[in-house]
């Protein structure tokens, strides 16, 4: 449930602008804490649809919160929520663009290193197994479905481009993609159920 | 066993996923996103269906081998080079790059598939801790980490089942991080991001940037945002580069200079908690700012040139008055002691 709370705008004519700014930032920090509590899962989910990994999505989400905290003129909560998602979407676009053009960084000093990601061997094994199952599931579907999904997912074509390539309507392409996703889900669920039976 | 209702919901979730992806980011109409949020909130089952849809979406990141069965499913372990290649790959890439990327994409998909159950059952916690100048407090976070917050500081924490993000909005804090490799501990301060896994370190913000002192373990410092016109306090690092600091190192970052790494005694990283403030070649403005936060005594610089002077030494909070008296013997300054503040002015300027 969202209530509209207007934030105190910064007013340069006030005699103590620093105190005013502090109060204002405090309010915004509370709002951000609330936004995080209520929306972080959705925000990361949203970013995952655009980015290549959940790690990326989480980083971009954090970045978006920080941007919000630095806004000069924030408005009502509903604005902040919309702005959070919009900022995050823009940052995601920037990240994809940046990564695709500047991949070959200059030689680095030994002092500088890329951050490492950690995952347990069990998690990795499980994900590998799931990805394998998804790949197999795809092979069980009709050629048309596979083509549509591969063009969209792997070759990064838009729905419209896939439709033109296959000579079908946009609507059909959507149906194909949803069908593939549904099939993968059924296979993963079935395996999950088998695994629970064993335990 | 799925009910018909579940199936329909999942299809709707997939449909939302496609629509969200289509949404051109340049003209991001937030209405669609807000509509989608409403849908997720209408019924918790909707939210779960979407979570499942995007989980499967992420898993399909490595499926190229399905379309070309001759290419075996890549089994290479995920490594950093792969991860980097995968995120950069778009449709205009050359064929070999596409193949290499497909392997990498598969690897990263394996790493990135969410453990959604854990995500669901760990409640997110977000808090704000603030101190007035001259006071300090120790905070125990839900993950078991401890934060000693210095005076005049504010810390925003956001912890959930998969990440630990903290924003040191102003001031200084010493962190003792509970080890949890699956949830990186990330502190953003002065525009920089400091990442730690099981370590102890101190972060101080100043008006020109930030300083990190490492007591134990290792931290990575990087620049998350790129140039940010909104921020007055943003240090800079070359983009996409991470500076690694280890126990016994102090890293100072600000807008105008390259990063400075100084050896320190690891035991002194938290010395402010004993009333000792240690500075190495720091602008006097940052030094005075820090003293003000810790002691609550307002120290003000009358002349910007004074703020640029470099100070190295230790300030004992209990002997602040002596330190102030000694300042004119070190620098060309005079110290004016008023009731509510101390003004430090250039001794060579107009009286």
Coordinates of C-alpha atoms in Angstrom, one line a residue:
Chain A
X1 CA 0.0 0.0 0.0
X2 CA 1.6 3.3 -1.1
X3 CA 0.9 6.6 0.5
X4 CA 2.0 9.8 -1.1
X5 CA 4.6 11.6 1.0
X6 CA 6.1 14.7 -0.5
X7 CA 9.7 15.2 0.4
X8 CA 11.0 18.6 1.6
X9 CA 12.5 20.2 -1.4
X10 CA 15.9 21.8 -1.0
X11 CA 15.5 25.5 -0.6
X12 CA 18.7 27.6 -1.2
X13 CA 17.1 30.7 0.4
X14 CA 16.9 29.0 3.8
X15 CA 19.5 30.3 6.3
X16 CA 20.8 26.8 7.1
X17 CA 20.9 24.9 3.9
X18 CA 23.1 22.1 5.3
X19 CA 20.6 21.2 8.1
X20 CA 17.8 21.3 5.6
X21 CA 19.7 19.0 3.3
X22 CA 20.4 16.6 6.1
X23 CA 16.8 16.3 7.1
X24 CA 15.8 15.9 3.5
X25 CA 18.5 13.2 2.9
X26 CA 17.4 11.5 6.1
X27 CA 13.8 11.3 4.8
X28 CA 15.0 10.0 1.5
X29 CA 17.1 7.4 3.1
X30 CA 14.1 6.1 5.0
X31 CA 12.1 6.1 1.8
X32 CA 14.9 4.2 0.1
X33 CA 15.0 1.7 2.9
X34 CA 11.3 1.1 2.4
X35 CA 11.6 0.9 -1.4
X36 CA 14.3 -1.7 -0.9
X37 CA 12.2 -3.8 1.6
X38 CA 9.2 -3.7 -0.6
X39 CA 10.6 -3.9 -4.1
X40 CA 14.1 -5.2 -4.2
X41 CA 13.1 -8.7 -5.3
X42 CA 11.0 -7.3 -8.1
X43 CA 13.7 -4.9 -9.1
X44 CA 16.3 -7.6 -9.4
X45 CA 13.8 -9.8 -11.3
X46 CA 13.1 -7.0 -13.7
X47 CA 16.8 -6.4 -14.3
X48 CA 17.4 -10.1 -14.8
X49 CA 15.2 -10.0 -17.9
X50 CA 17.6 -7.5 -19.4
X51 CA 21.0 -8.5 -18.1
X52 CA 23.1 -11.6 -18.4
X53 CA 23.4 -12.6 -14.8
X54 CA 21.8 -12.1 -11.5
X55 CA 25.0 -10.8 -10.2
X56 CA 24.9 -8.0 -12.7
X57 CA 21.2 -7.4 -11.8
X58 CA 22.1 -7.0 -8.2
X59 CA 24.9 -4.6 -8.9
X60 CA 22.8 -2.4 -11.1
X61 CA 20.0 -2.4 -8.5
X62 CA 22.5 -1.2 -5.8
X63 CA 23.7 1.4 -8.2
X64 CA 20.1 2.6 -8.8
X65 CA 19.5 3.0 -5.0
X66 CA 22.7 5.1 -4.7
X67 CA 21.6 7.3 -7.6
X68 CA 18.2 7.9 -5.9
X69 CA 19.9 8.9 -2.7
X70 CA 21.8 11.6 -4.6
X71 CA 18.8 13.1 -6.4
X72 CA 18.5 16.8 -6.0
X73 CA 14.8 17.1 -6.3
X74 CA 13.0 13.9 -5.4
X75 CA 9.2 14.0 -5.5
X76 CA 6.6 11.8 -4.0
X77 CA 7.1 8.1 -3.2
X78 CA 5.3 7.0 -6.3
X79 CA 7.8 9.0 -8.3
X80 CA 10.7 7.5 -6.5
X81 CA 9.5 4.0 -7.2
X82 CA 9.0 4.8 -10.9
X83 CA 12.4 6.5 -10.9
X84 CA 14.1 3.6 -9.3
X85 CA 13.0 1.2 -12.0
X86 CA 13.7 3.7 -14.7
X87 CA 17.1 4.5 -13.4
X88 CA 17.9 0.8 -13.1
X89 CA 16.7 0.1 -16.7
X90 CA 18.9 2.9 -18.0
X91 CA 21.9 1.6 -16.0
X92 CA 21.3 -1.9 -17.3
X93 CA 21.4 -0.5 -20.9
X94 CA 24.6 1.4 -20.2
X95 CA 26.1 -1.7 -18.7
X96 CA 25.3 -3.9 -21.8
X97 CA 26.6 -1.2 -24.1
X98 CA 29.7 -0.6 -22.1
X99 CA 30.6 -4.2 -21.8
X100 CA 30.1 -4.9 -25.5
X101 CA 32.3 -2.0 -26.7
X102 CA 35.1 -1.9 -24.1
X103 CA 35.7 -5.5 -23.4
X104 CA 39.4 -5.5 -24.2
X105 CA 40.7 -3.3 -21.4
X106 CA 44.2 -2.1 -21.3
X107 CA 46.8 -4.1 -19.6
X108 CA 46.4 -3.8 -15.8
X109 CA 49.0 -3.3 -13.1
X110 CA 49.2 -6.4 -10.9
X111 CA 47.7 -4.3 -8.1
X112 CA 44.4 -4.2 -9.9
X113 CA 42.2 -7.2 -10.1
X114 CA 38.7 -8.0 -11.3
X115 CA 36.3 -8.9 -8.4
X116 CA 35.9 -12.7 -7.9
X117 CA 32.5 -14.4 -7.7
X118 CA 32.0 -17.3 -5.3
X119 CA 29.6 -20.1 -5.5
X120 CA 29.5 -23.5 -3.7
X121 CA 30.3 -26.6 -5.8
X122 CA 26.8 -28.0 -4.9
X123 CA 25.1 -24.9 -6.3
X124 CA 27.3 -25.1 -9.4
X125 CA 26.6 -28.8 -9.9
X126 CA 22.8 -28.2 -9.5
X127 CA 22.7 -25.3 -11.9
X128 CA 24.8 -27.3 -14.5
X129 CA 22.3 -30.1 -14.2
X130 CA 19.3 -27.7 -14.6
X131 CA 20.9 -26.0 -17.6
X132 CA 21.5 -29.4 -19.1
X133 CA 17.9 -30.4 -18.6
X134 CA 16.7 -27.2 -20.2
X135 CA 18.8 -27.9 -23.2
X136 CA 17.4 -31.4 -23.5
X137 CA 13.8 -30.1 -23.0
X138 CA 14.3 -27.8 -26.0
X139 CA 15.2 -30.6 -28.2
X140 CA 11.8 -32.3 -27.5
X141 CA 9.9 -29.4 -29.0
X142 CA 8.9 -28.9 -32.7
X143 CA 11.4 -27.3 -35.0
X144 CA 9.4 -24.1 -35.3
X145 CA 9.3 -23.5 -31.5
X146 CA 13.0 -24.1 -31.2
X147 CA 13.9 -21.8 -34.1
X148 CA 11.8 -19.0 -32.7
X149 CA 13.2 -19.4 -29.2
X150 CA 16.8 -19.6 -30.3
X151 CA 16.6 -16.6 -32.6
X152 CA 15.0 -14.6 -29.7
X153 CA 17.1 -15.9 -26.9
X154 CA 20.5 -16.7 -28.4
X155 CA 20.7 -14.4 -31.4
X156 CA 19.0 -11.6 -29.6
X157 CA 16.5 -10.7 -32.3
X158 CA 13.4 -8.8 -31.3
X159 CA 10.0 -10.5 -31.5
X160 CA 9.2 -8.6 -34.7
X161 CA 12.5 -9.6 -36.3
X162 CA 11.9 -13.3 -35.4
X163 CA 8.4 -13.0 -36.9
X164 CA 9.7 -11.6 -40.1
X165 CA 12.4 -14.3 -40.3
X166 CA 9.9 -17.1 -39.8
X167 CA 7.1 -15.6 -41.8
X168 CA 4.6 -15.7 -38.9
X169 CA 2.8 -13.1 -36.8
X170 CA 4.3 -11.5 -33.6
X171 CA 1.6 -13.2 -31.7
X172 CA 2.7 -16.7 -32.9
X173 CA 6.3 -15.9 -31.9
X174 CA 5.1 -15.0 -28.4
X175 CA 3.2 -18.2 -28.2
X176 CA 6.2 -20.3 -29.3
X177 CA 8.4 -18.6 -26.7
X178 CA 5.9 -19.1 -23.9
X179 CA 5.4 -22.7 -24.9
X180 CA 9.1 -23.3 -24.7
X181 CA 9.3 -21.7 -21.3
X182 CA 6.3 -23.7 -20.1
X183 CA 7.8 -27.0 -21.4
X184 CA 11.1 -26.3 -19.6
X185 CA 9.2 -25.5 -16.4
X186 CA 7.3 -28.8 -16.6
X187 CA 10.5 -30.8 -17.1
X188 CA 12.3 -29.0 -14.2
X189 CA 9.3 -29.5 -11.9
X190 CA 9.0 -33.2 -12.8
X191 CA 12.7 -33.6 -12.0
X192 CA 12.2 -31.7 -8.7
X193 CA 9.3 -34.0 -7.8
X194 CA 11.4 -37.1 -8.5
X195 CA 14.2 -35.8 -6.4
X196 CA 11.8 -35.1 -3.4
X197 CA 10.4 -38.6 -3.8
X198 CA 13.9 -40.0 -3.4
X199 CA 14.6 -38.1 -0.3
Chain B
X1 CA 1.4 -31.3 -9.6
X2 CA 0.4 -28.0 -11.2
X3 CA -3.1 -26.8 -11.3
X4 CA -4.6 -25.2 -14.4
X5 CA -4.5 -22.0 -12.5
X6 CA -0.8 -22.3 -12.0
X7 CA -0.2 -23.0 -15.6
X8 CA -2.2 -19.9 -16.7
X9 CA -0.4 -17.8 -14.1
X10 CA 3.0 -19.0 -15.4
X11 CA 2.0 -18.1 -19.0
X12 CA 1.0 -14.7 -17.8
X13 CA 4.3 -14.3 -16.1
X14 CA 6.2 -15.3 -19.3
X15 CA 4.1 -12.8 -21.2
X16 CA 5.1 -10.1 -18.7
X17 CA 8.7 -11.1 -19.0
X18 CA 8.5 -10.6 -22.8
X19 CA 6.8 -7.3 -22.5
X20 CA 9.3 -6.0 -20.0
X21 CA 12.1 -6.9 -22.3
X22 CA 10.5 -5.2 -25.2
X23 CA 10.1 -2.0 -23.3
X24 CA 12.6 0.3 -25.0
X25 CA 14.8 1.6 -22.3
X26 CA 15.5 4.9 -24.1
X27 CA 11.8 5.9 -23.8
X28 CA 11.2 3.8 -20.7
X29 CA 7.5 4.3 -20.1
X30 CA 7.3 3.5 -16.4
X31 CA 3.6 2.7 -16.7
X32 CA 4.2 -0.8 -18.0
X33 CA 6.6 -1.5 -15.2
X34 CA 4.2 -0.1 -12.7
X35 CA 1.4 -2.2 -14.1
X36 CA 3.6 -5.2 -13.9
X37 CA 4.4 -4.4 -10.2
X38 CA 0.7 -4.2 -9.5
X39 CA 0.2 -7.6 -11.1
X40 CA 3.0 -9.1 -9.0
X41 CA 1.4 -7.6 -5.9
X42 CA -2.2 -8.5 -6.6
X43 CA -1.5 -12.1 -5.5
X44 CA 1.7 -13.5 -4.0
X45 CA 1.3 -16.4 -6.4
X46 CA 1.8 -14.0 -9.3
X47 CA 5.1 -12.8 -7.9
X48 CA 6.2 -16.4 -7.5
X49 CA 5.2 -17.3 -11.0
X50 CA 7.3 -14.4 -12.3
X51 CA 10.2 -15.4 -10.2
X52 CA 10.0 -18.9 -11.7
X53 CA 9.7 -17.5 -15.2
X54 CA 12.8 -15.4 -14.9
X55 CA 14.6 -18.3 -13.3
X56 CA 13.9 -20.4 -16.3
X57 CA 14.7 -17.5 -18.6
X58 CA 18.2 -17.2 -17.0
X59 CA 18.7 -21.0 -17.3
X60 CA 18.0 -20.8 -21.1
X61 CA 21.0 -18.5 -21.5
X62 CA 23.2 -21.4 -22.5
X63 CA 21.0 -23.2 -25.0
X64 CA 22.8 -22.6 -28.3
X65 CA 23.9 -26.2 -28.4
X66 CA 20.3 -27.3 -28.6
X67 CA 19.9 -25.5 -31.9
X68 CA 23.2 -26.9 -33.2
X69 CA 23.3 -30.4 -31.7
X70 CA 26.8 -31.0 -33.1
X71 CA 28.3 -28.7 -30.6
X72 CA 28.4 -30.4 -27.2
X73 CA 27.1 -28.7 -24.1
X74 CA 30.1 -26.8 -22.8
X75 CA 31.3 -28.2 -19.6
X76 CA 34.1 -25.7 -18.9
X77 CA 34.1 -24.4 -15.4
X78 CA 33.0 -20.8 -15.1
X79 CA 35.9 -18.5 -14.9
X80 CA 36.4 -14.8 -14.9
X81 CA 37.4 -14.5 -18.6
X82 CA 34.3 -16.4 -19.6
X83 CA 32.0 -14.3 -17.4
X84 CA 33.4 -11.2 -18.9
X85 CA 33.1 -12.4 -22.5
X86 CA 29.5 -13.5 -22.0
X87 CA 28.1 -10.2 -20.8
X88 CA 29.7 -8.4 -23.7
X89 CA 28.2 -10.5 -26.4
X90 CA 25.5 -9.1 -28.6
X91 CA 24.1 -10.1 -31.9
X92 CA 26.5 -8.2 -34.1
X93 CA 29.5 -10.2 -32.8
X94 CA 31.5 -12.4 -35.1
X95 CA 30.7 -16.1 -35.4
X96 CA 33.7 -17.3 -33.4
X97 CA 33.0 -14.8 -30.7
X98 CA 29.4 -16.0 -30.6
X99 CA 30.5 -19.5 -30.1
X100 CA 33.0 -18.6 -27.4
X101 CA 30.3 -16.5 -25.8
X102 CA 27.8 -19.3 -25.9
X103 CA 30.1 -21.4 -23.9
X104 CA 30.7 -18.6 -21.5
X105 CA 27.0 -17.8 -21.4
X106 CA 26.3 -21.4 -20.4
X107 CA 28.9 -21.1 -17.7
X108 CA 27.4 -17.9 -16.3
X109 CA 23.9 -19.3 -16.5
X110 CA 25.0 -22.1 -14.3
X111 CA 26.4 -19.6 -11.8
X112 CA 23.5 -17.2 -11.9
X113 CA 20.4 -19.4 -11.6
X114 CA 18.8 -18.2 -8.4
X115 CA 18.0 -20.3 -5.4
X116 CA 14.6 -18.8 -5.3
X117 CA 13.5 -20.7 -2.2
X118 CA 16.2 -19.1 -0.1
X119 CA 15.4 -15.8 -1.6
X120 CA 11.8 -16.1 -0.6
X121 CA 12.2 -17.2 2.9
X122 CA 14.9 -14.8 4.0
X123 CA 13.2 -11.5 4.9
X124 CA 15.0 -8.4 3.6
X125 CA 16.1 -6.0 6.3
X126 CA 16.8 -2.4 5.6
X127 CA 17.8 0.1 8.3
X128 CA 19.3 3.5 8.8
X129 CA 21.8 4.2 11.6
X130 CA 22.9 7.7 12.4
X131 CA 25.1 9.4 15.0
X132 CA 25.4 13.0 16.0
X133 CA 28.8 14.6 15.9
X134 CA 30.8 13.7 19.1
X135 CA 28.9 10.4 19.7
X136 CA 29.5 7.0 18.4
X137 CA 27.7 3.6 18.5
X138 CA 28.2 0.0 17.8
X139 CA 25.6 -1.8 15.8
X140 CA 25.2 -5.5 15.3
X141 CA 23.7 -6.4 11.9
X142 CA 21.3 -9.4 11.4
X143 CA 24.0 -11.3 9.5
X144 CA 26.3 -11.2 12.6
X145 CA 28.6 -8.4 11.3
X146 CA 29.5 -5.6 13.6
X147 CA 29.7 -1.9 12.7
X148 CA 31.3 0.8 14.9
X149 CA 29.8 4.0 13.6
X150 CA 31.8 7.1 14.4
X151 CA 30.3 10.5 15.3
X152 CA 28.4 12.5 12.6
X153 CA 27.9 9.5 10.5
X154 CA 25.0 7.8 8.7
X155 CA 24.8 4.3 7.4
X156 CA 22.0 2.7 5.3
X157 CA 21.9 -1.1 5.4
X158 CA 20.1 -3.4 3.0
X159 CA 20.5 -7.1 3.7
X160 CA 18.6 -9.9 2.2
X161 CA 19.1 -13.6 1.5
X162 CA 21.6 -13.0 -1.3
X163 CA 23.4 -9.7 -0.7
X164 CA 24.6 -7.3 1.9
X165 CA 24.7 -3.8 0.7
X166 CA 25.6 -0.8 2.9
X167 CA 25.8 2.9 2.1
X168 CA 28.0 5.0 4.3
X169 CA 26.3 8.3 3.4
X170 CA 28.6 10.4 5.5
X171 CA 31.2 10.0 8.3
X172 CA 33.2 7.0 9.2
X173 CA 32.6 3.4 10.2
X174 CA 34.7 0.3 11.1
X175 CA 33.3 -3.0 9.8
X176 CA 33.9 -6.5 11.2
X177 CA 32.4 -8.6 8.6
X178 CA 30.8 -12.0 9.3
X179 CA 32.0 -14.5 6.8
X180 CA 29.4 -15.5 4.2
X181 CA 30.9 -16.1 0.8
X182 CA 27.4 -16.4 -0.8
X183 CA 26.6 -12.8 0.2
X184 CA 29.3 -10.3 -0.6
X185 CA 29.5 -7.4 1.9
X186 CA 29.5 -4.3 -0.1
X187 CA 29.9 -0.8 1.3
X188 CA 29.4 2.2 -0.9
X189 CA 31.0 5.4 0.2
X190 CA 32.2 8.6 -1.4
X191 CA 31.1 7.2 -4.8
X192 CA 33.2 4.1 -4.4
X193 CA 32.3 0.6 -3.7
X194 CA 34.2 -1.5 -1.2
X195 CA 33.6 -5.3 -1.3
X196 CA 34.7 -7.6 1.4
X197 CA 34.2 -11.3 2.3
X198 CA 35.1 -12.0 5.9
X199 CA 37.4 -9.2 6.9
X200 CA 37.7 -6.1 9.1
X201 CA 38.2 -2.6 7.6
X202 CA 37.5 1.0 8.2
X203 CA 35.8 3.5 5.8
X204 CA 35.9 7.2 6.1
X205 CA 34.2 9.7 3.8
X206 CA 35.5 13.2 3.4
X207 CA 34.5 16.2 1.4
X208 CA 36.7 15.2 -1.4
X209 CA 36.5 11.4 -1.5
X210 CA 37.1 8.4 0.8
X211 CA 39.7 6.5 2.7
X212 CA 39.7 2.8 3.3
X213 CA 42.0 1.1 6.0
X214 CA 42.2 -2.6 6.1
X215 CA 42.8 -4.4 9.4
X216 CA 42.2 -8.0 8.3
X217 CA 41.7 -9.9 5.1
X218 CA 41.2 -8.3 1.7
X219 CA 38.8 -5.7 0.2
X220 CA 38.1 -4.8 -3.4
X221 CA 37.4 -1.2 -4.2
X222 CA 35.8 -0.1 -7.5
X223 CA 33.8 2.6 -9.0
X224 CA 30.3 1.5 -9.6
X225 CA 28.5 4.4 -11.3
X226 CA 30.8 6.2 -13.7
X227 CA 30.6 10.0 -13.7
X228 CA 27.6 11.1 -11.7
X229 CA 26.6 14.7 -12.1
X230 CA 24.4 14.5 -9.0
X231 CA 27.2 13.9 -6.6
X232 CA 29.4 16.5 -5.1
X233 CA 31.4 13.8 -3.2
X234 CA 32.6 11.3 -5.7
X235 CA 36.1 9.9 -5.9
X236 CA 37.1 8.4 -9.2
X237 CA 38.8 5.3 -10.4
X238 CA 39.4 4.3 -14.0
X239 CA 36.3 2.6 -15.2
X240 CA 35.9 -1.2 -14.7
X241 CA 39.0 -1.4 -12.6
X242 CA 39.2 -2.8 -9.2
X243 CA 41.8 -1.9 -6.6
X244 CA 42.5 -4.7 -4.2
X245 CA 43.7 -3.7 -0.7
X246 CA 44.9 -6.0 2.0
X247 CA 45.5 -5.9 5.7
X248 CA 48.0 -3.2 6.6
X249 CA 47.1 -1.0 3.6
X250 CA 45.3 2.3 3.6
X251 CA 43.9 3.5 0.3
X252 CA 42.9 7.2 -0.2
X253 CA 40.7 8.1 -3.2
X254 CA 39.6 11.5 -4.2
X255 CA 38.5 13.4 -7.3
X256 CA 41.8 15.2 -8.2
X257 CA 44.5 12.6 -7.6
X258 CA 45.5 9.1 -8.5
X259 CA 44.7 6.5 -5.7
X260 CA 47.2 6.6 -2.9
X261 CA 48.2 3.4 -1.1
X262 CA 50.0 3.7 2.2
X263 CA 51.3 1.0 4.5
X264 CA 49.8 1.2 8.0
X265 CA 49.8 -0.9 11.2
X266 CA 46.7 -3.0 10.8
X267 CA 46.0 -2.5 14.5
X268 CA 45.5 1.3 13.9
X269 CA 42.7 0.9 11.4
X270 CA 40.2 1.2 14.2
X271 CA 42.2 3.5 16.4
X272 CA 39.5 6.2 16.3
X273 CA 37.6 4.0 18.7
X274 CA 40.3 4.6 21.3
X275 CA 40.2 8.4 20.6
X276 CA 43.2 8.5 18.3
X277 CA 42.7 9.9 14.8
X278 CA 45.6 9.1 12.4
X279 CA 46.2 10.9 9.2
X280 CA 48.7 10.4 6.5
X281 CA 49.3 13.2 4.0
X282 CA 45.7 14.3 4.0
X283 CA 44.2 17.7 3.2
X284 CA 43.7 19.8 6.3
X285 CA 40.0 20.2 5.3
X286 CA 39.5 16.4 5.5
X287 CA 41.4 16.3 8.8
X288 CA 39.3 19.1 10.4
X289 CA 36.1 17.6 9.0
X290 CA 36.9 14.3 10.6
X291 CA 37.8 15.8 14.0
X292 CA 34.5 17.7 13.9
X293 CA 32.6 14.5 13.4
X294 CA 34.4 12.6 16.1
X295 CA 34.5 15.3 18.8
X296 CA 31.5 17.5 18.0
X297 CA 33.8 20.5 18.2
X298 CA 33.1 22.7 15.1
X299 CA 36.4 23.4 13.3
X300 CA 36.0 25.7 10.3
X301 CA 38.4 26.8 7.6
X302 CA 38.3 30.4 6.6
X303 CA 40.5 30.2 3.5
X304 CA 40.3 27.4 0.9
X305 CA 44.1 27.4 0.5
X306 CA 44.4 26.3 4.1
X307 CA 42.2 23.4 3.4
X308 CA 44.7 22.2 0.8
X309 CA 47.6 21.9 3.2
X310 CA 48.7 18.4 3.8
X311 CA 48.8 17.0 7.4
X312 CA 50.5 13.8 8.7
X313 CA 50.1 12.9 12.3
X314 CA 48.0 11.6 15.1
X315 CA 45.3 13.7 16.9
X316 CA 44.3 12.6 20.4
X317 CA 40.7 13.5 21.0
X318 CA 41.4 14.2 24.6
X319 CA 44.2 16.6 23.8
X320 CA 42.4 18.5 21.0
X321 CA 43.0 21.9 22.5
X322 CA 46.8 21.3 22.6
X323 CA 46.7 20.1 19.0
X324 CA 44.9 23.3 17.9
X325 CA 47.4 25.4 19.8
X326 CA 50.3 23.6 18.0
X327 CA 48.8 24.0 14.5
X328 CA 50.4 27.5 13.9
X329 CA 53.9 26.1 14.5
X330 CA 53.4 23.5 11.7
X331 CA 51.5 25.6 9.2
X332 CA 51.2 29.3 8.3
X333 CA 47.8 29.6 10.0
X334 CA 46.2 31.2 12.9
X335 CA 43.6 29.7 15.1
X336 CA 40.7 31.7 16.4
X337 CA 38.8 30.1 19.3
X338 CA 35.2 31.2 19.4
X339 CA 32.5 30.0 21.8
X340 CA 30.7 27.7 19.3
X341 CA 33.5 27.1 16.7
X342 CA 37.2 27.3 16.0
X343 CA 38.2 29.1 12.9
X344 CA 41.5 28.3 11.1
X345 CA 42.6 31.0 8.8
X346 CA 45.7 31.8 6.7
X347 CA 48.3 33.7 8.7
X348 CA 49.6 35.3 5.6
X349 CA 46.2 36.6 4.4
X350 CA 44.4 39.7 5.7
X351 CA 43.8 39.6 9.5

